[in-house]
Short mmCIF file of C-alpha atoms and ligand atoms in Angstrom, two decimals:
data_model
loop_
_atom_site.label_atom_id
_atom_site.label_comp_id
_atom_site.label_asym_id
_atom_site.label_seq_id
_atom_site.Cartn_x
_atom_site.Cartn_y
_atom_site.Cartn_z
CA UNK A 25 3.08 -10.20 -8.43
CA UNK A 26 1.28 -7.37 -7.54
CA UNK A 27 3.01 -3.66 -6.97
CA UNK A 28 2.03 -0.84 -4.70
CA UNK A 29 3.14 2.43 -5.98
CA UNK A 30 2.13 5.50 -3.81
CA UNK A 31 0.89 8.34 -5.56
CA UNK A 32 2.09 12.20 -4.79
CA UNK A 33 0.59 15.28 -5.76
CA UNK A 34 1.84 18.03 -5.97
CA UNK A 35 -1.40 20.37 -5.43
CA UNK A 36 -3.40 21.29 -2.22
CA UNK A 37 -6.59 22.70 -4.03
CA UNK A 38 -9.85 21.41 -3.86
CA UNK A 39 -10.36 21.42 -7.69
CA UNK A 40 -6.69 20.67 -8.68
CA UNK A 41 -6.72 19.77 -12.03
CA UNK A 42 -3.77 17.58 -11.02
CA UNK A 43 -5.28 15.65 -8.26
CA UNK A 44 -8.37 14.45 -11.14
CA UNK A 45 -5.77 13.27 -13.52
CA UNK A 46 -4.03 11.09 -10.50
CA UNK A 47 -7.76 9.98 -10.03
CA UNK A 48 -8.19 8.51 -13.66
CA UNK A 49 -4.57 7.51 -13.54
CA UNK A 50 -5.42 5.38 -10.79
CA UNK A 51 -8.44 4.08 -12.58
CA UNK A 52 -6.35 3.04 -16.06
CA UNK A 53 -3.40 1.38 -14.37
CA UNK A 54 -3.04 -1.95 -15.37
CA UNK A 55 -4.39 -4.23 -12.61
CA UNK A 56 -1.17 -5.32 -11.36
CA UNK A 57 -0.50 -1.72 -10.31
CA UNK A 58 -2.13 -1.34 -6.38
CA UNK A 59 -2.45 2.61 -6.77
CA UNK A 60 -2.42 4.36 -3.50
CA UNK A 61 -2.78 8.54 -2.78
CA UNK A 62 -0.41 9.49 -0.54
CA UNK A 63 -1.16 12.66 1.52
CA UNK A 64 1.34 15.03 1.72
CA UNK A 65 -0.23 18.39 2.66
CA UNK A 66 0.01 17.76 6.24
CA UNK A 67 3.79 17.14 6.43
CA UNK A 68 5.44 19.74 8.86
CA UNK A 69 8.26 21.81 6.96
CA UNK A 70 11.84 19.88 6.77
CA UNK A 71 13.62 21.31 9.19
CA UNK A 72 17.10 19.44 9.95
CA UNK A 73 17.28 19.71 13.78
CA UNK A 74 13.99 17.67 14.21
CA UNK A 75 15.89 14.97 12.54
CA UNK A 76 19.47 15.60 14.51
CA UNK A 77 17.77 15.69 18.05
CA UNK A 78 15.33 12.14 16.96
CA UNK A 79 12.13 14.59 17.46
CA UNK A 80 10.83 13.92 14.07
CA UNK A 81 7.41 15.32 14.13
CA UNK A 82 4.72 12.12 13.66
CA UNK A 83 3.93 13.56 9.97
CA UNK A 84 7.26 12.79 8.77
CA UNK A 85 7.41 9.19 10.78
CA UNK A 86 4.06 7.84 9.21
CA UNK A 87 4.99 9.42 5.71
CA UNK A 88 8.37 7.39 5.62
CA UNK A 89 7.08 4.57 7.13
CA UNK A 90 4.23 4.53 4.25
CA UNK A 91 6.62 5.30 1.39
CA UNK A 92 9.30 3.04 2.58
CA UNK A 93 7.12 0.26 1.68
CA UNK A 94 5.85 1.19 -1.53
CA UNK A 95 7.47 -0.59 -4.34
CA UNK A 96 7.03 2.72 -6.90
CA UNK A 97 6.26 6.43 -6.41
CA UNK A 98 3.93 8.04 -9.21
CA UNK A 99 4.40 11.86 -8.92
CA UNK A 100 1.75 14.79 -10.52
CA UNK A 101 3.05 18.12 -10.58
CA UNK A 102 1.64 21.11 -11.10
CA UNK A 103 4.07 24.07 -12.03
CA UNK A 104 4.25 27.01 -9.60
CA UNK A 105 6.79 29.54 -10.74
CA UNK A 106 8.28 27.28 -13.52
CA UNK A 107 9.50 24.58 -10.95
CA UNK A 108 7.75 22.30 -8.31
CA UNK A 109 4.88 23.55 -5.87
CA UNK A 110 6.92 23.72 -2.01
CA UNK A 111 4.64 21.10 -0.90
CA UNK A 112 6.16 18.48 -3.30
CA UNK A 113 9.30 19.43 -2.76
CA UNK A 114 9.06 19.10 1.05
CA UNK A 115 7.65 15.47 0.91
CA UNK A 116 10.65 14.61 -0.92
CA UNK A 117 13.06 16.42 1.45
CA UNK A 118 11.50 14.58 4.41
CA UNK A 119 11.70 11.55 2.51
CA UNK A 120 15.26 11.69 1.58
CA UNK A 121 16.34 12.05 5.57
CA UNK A 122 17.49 11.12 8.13
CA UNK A 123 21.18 11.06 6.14
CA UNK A 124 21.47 7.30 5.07
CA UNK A 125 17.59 6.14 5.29
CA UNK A 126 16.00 7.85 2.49
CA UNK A 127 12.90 6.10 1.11
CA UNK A 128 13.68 6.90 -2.25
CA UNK A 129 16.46 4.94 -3.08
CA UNK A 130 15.97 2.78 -5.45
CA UNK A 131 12.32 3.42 -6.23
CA UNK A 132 11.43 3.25 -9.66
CA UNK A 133 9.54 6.53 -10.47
CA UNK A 134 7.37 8.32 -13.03
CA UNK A 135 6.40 11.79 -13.48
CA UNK A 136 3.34 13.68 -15.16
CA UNK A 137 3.38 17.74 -15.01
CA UNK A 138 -0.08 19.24 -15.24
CA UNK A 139 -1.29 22.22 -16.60
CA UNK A 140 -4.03 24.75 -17.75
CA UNK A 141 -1.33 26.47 -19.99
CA UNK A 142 -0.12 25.17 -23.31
CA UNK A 143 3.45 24.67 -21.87
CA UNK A 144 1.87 22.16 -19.98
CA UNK A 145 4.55 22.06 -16.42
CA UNK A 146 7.23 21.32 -18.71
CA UNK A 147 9.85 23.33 -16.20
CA UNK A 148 8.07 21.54 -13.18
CA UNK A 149 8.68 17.94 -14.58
CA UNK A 150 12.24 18.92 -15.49
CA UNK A 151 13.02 20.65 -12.29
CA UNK A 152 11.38 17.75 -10.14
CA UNK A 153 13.53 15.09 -12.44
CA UNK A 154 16.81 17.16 -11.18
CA UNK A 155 15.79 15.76 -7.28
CA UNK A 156 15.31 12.83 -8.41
CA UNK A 157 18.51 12.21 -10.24
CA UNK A 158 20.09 12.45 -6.72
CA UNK A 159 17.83 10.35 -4.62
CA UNK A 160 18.15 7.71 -7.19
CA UNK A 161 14.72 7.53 -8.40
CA UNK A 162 15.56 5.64 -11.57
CA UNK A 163 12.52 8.04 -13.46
CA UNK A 164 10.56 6.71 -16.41
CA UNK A 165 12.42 8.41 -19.47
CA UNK A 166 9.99 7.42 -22.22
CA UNK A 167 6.44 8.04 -22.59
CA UNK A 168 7.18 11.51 -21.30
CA UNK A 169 4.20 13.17 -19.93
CA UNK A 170 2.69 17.08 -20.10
CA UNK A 171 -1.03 17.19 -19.90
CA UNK A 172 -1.68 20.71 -20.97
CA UNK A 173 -4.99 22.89 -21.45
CA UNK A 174 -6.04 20.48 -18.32
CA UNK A 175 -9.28 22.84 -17.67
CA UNK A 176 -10.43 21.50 -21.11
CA UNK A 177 -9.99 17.78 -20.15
CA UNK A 178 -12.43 17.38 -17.93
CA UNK A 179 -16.61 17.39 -17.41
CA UNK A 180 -18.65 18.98 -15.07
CA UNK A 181 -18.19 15.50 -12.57
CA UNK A 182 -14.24 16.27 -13.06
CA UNK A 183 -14.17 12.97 -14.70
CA UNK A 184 -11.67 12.81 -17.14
CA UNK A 185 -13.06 13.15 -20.63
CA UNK A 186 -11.11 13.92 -23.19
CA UNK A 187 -10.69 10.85 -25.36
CA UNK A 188 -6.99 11.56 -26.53
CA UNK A 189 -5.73 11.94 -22.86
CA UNK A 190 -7.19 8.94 -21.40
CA UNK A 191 -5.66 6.95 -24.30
CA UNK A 192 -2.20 8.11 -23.65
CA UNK A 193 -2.74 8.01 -19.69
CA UNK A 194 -3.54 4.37 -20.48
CA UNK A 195 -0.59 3.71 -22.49
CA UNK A 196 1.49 5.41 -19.67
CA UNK A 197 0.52 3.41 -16.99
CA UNK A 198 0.88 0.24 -18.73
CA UNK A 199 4.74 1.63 -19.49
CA UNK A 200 5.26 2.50 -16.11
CA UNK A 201 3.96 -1.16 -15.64
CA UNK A 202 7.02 -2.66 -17.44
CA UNK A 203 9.76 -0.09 -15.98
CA UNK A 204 8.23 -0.59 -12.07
CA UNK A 205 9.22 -4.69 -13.14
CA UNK A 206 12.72 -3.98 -14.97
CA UNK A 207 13.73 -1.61 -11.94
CA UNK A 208 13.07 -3.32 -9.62
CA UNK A 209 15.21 -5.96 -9.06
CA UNK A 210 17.78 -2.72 -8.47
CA UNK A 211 16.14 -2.22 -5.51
CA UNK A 212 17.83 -3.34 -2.23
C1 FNR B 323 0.77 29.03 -10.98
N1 FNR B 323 0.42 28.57 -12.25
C2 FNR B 323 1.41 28.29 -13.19
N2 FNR B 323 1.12 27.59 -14.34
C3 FNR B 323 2.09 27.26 -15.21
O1 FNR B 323 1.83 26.62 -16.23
N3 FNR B 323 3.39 27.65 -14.98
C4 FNR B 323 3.75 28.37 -13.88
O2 FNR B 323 4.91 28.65 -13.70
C5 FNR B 323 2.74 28.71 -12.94
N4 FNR B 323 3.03 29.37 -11.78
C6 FNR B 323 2.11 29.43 -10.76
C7 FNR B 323 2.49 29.90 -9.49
C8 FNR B 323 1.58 29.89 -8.46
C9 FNR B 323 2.01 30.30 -7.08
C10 FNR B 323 0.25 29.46 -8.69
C11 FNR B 323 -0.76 29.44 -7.55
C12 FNR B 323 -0.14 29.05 -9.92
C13 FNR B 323 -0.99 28.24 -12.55
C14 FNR B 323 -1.26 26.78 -12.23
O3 FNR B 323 -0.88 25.99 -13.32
C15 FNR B 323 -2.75 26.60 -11.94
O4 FNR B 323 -3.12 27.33 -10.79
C16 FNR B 323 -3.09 25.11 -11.78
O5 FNR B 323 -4.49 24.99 -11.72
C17 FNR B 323 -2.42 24.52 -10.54
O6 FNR B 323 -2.55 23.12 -10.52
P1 FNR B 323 -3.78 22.38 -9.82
O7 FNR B 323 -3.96 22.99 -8.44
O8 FNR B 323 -4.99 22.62 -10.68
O9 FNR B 323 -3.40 20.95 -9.77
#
């Protein structure tokens, strides 16, 4: 049966290096996989009251709504400061709330940190695997991925090119394949 896993990233720039490598990831998952992007740049800040008074902005309702009925979440990070762009970070706040309804739960997860730097989002991945740990987000240990040098992967279309990381993208998403099945029978 077919899964739909909803697709996050983590960057708001026209030529985010991140945002192309969700685009070939989407083209080399498995055909099983129903890839979807997932907007998040329009989400209003996370700001508890809205929640407490029931005036959650729209934003936050159709984001939930859409997430809550994704079987997966696929998140691309780039690293801002050595941890996770605010953007990110909010869509999983105002996923994880109201107290008791998070969308998360559950979800089997996978993350890839993206880079022009050698060191390739390394703290971004780890810091973003620390959230998920508590909204039980069972994460994909194992293929790990940091795409680093990510100006160099790429040609003048932003297409993808470099032979190495479409390989290992491919291999990825055909793990991610397998743990989105074993996980998620947890779910529920
Ligand atoms: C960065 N950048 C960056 N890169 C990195 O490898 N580690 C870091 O800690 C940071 N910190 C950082 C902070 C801020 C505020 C910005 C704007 C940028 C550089 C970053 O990797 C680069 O701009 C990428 O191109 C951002 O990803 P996208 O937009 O190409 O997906």
């Amino acid at each position: 049966m077919s899964k739909k896993v909803g697709i996050l990233v983590g960057s708001l720039r026209k030529e985010s290096f991140s945002r192309k490598i969700a685009r070939a990831l989407k083209t080399l998952a498995p055909a099983a996989l129903v890839m979807e992007e997932v907007e998040i740049g329009e989400l209003v800040m996370y700001n508890q009251d809205f929640d407490d008074e029931g005036v959650a902005p729209s934003s936050w309702s159709v984001f939930r709504e859409r997430m809550k009925n994704m079987d997966a979440v696929l998140f691309i990070t780039p690293e801002y400061n050595r941890s996770v762009p605010a953007v990110l970070k909010n869509a999983l706040d105002v996923g994880s709330r109201p107290y008791g309804q998070s969308v998360w739960d559950g979800k089997p997860g996978a993350v890839v940190s993206v880079s022009p730097g050698g060191l390739s989002g390394f703290g971004a991945n780890h810091h973003l695997r620390q959230s998920l740990v508590f909204l039980n987000i069972p994460a994909m240990q194992q293929p790990e991925a940091y795409i680093g040098h990510a100006a160099d992967l790429f040609d003048a279309n932003g297409t993808l090119s470099n032979e190495k990381t479409h390989e290992f993208l491919q291999k990825f998403m055909e793990e991610f394949a397998v743990w989105i099945e074993t996980n998620a029978l947890k779910k529920s």
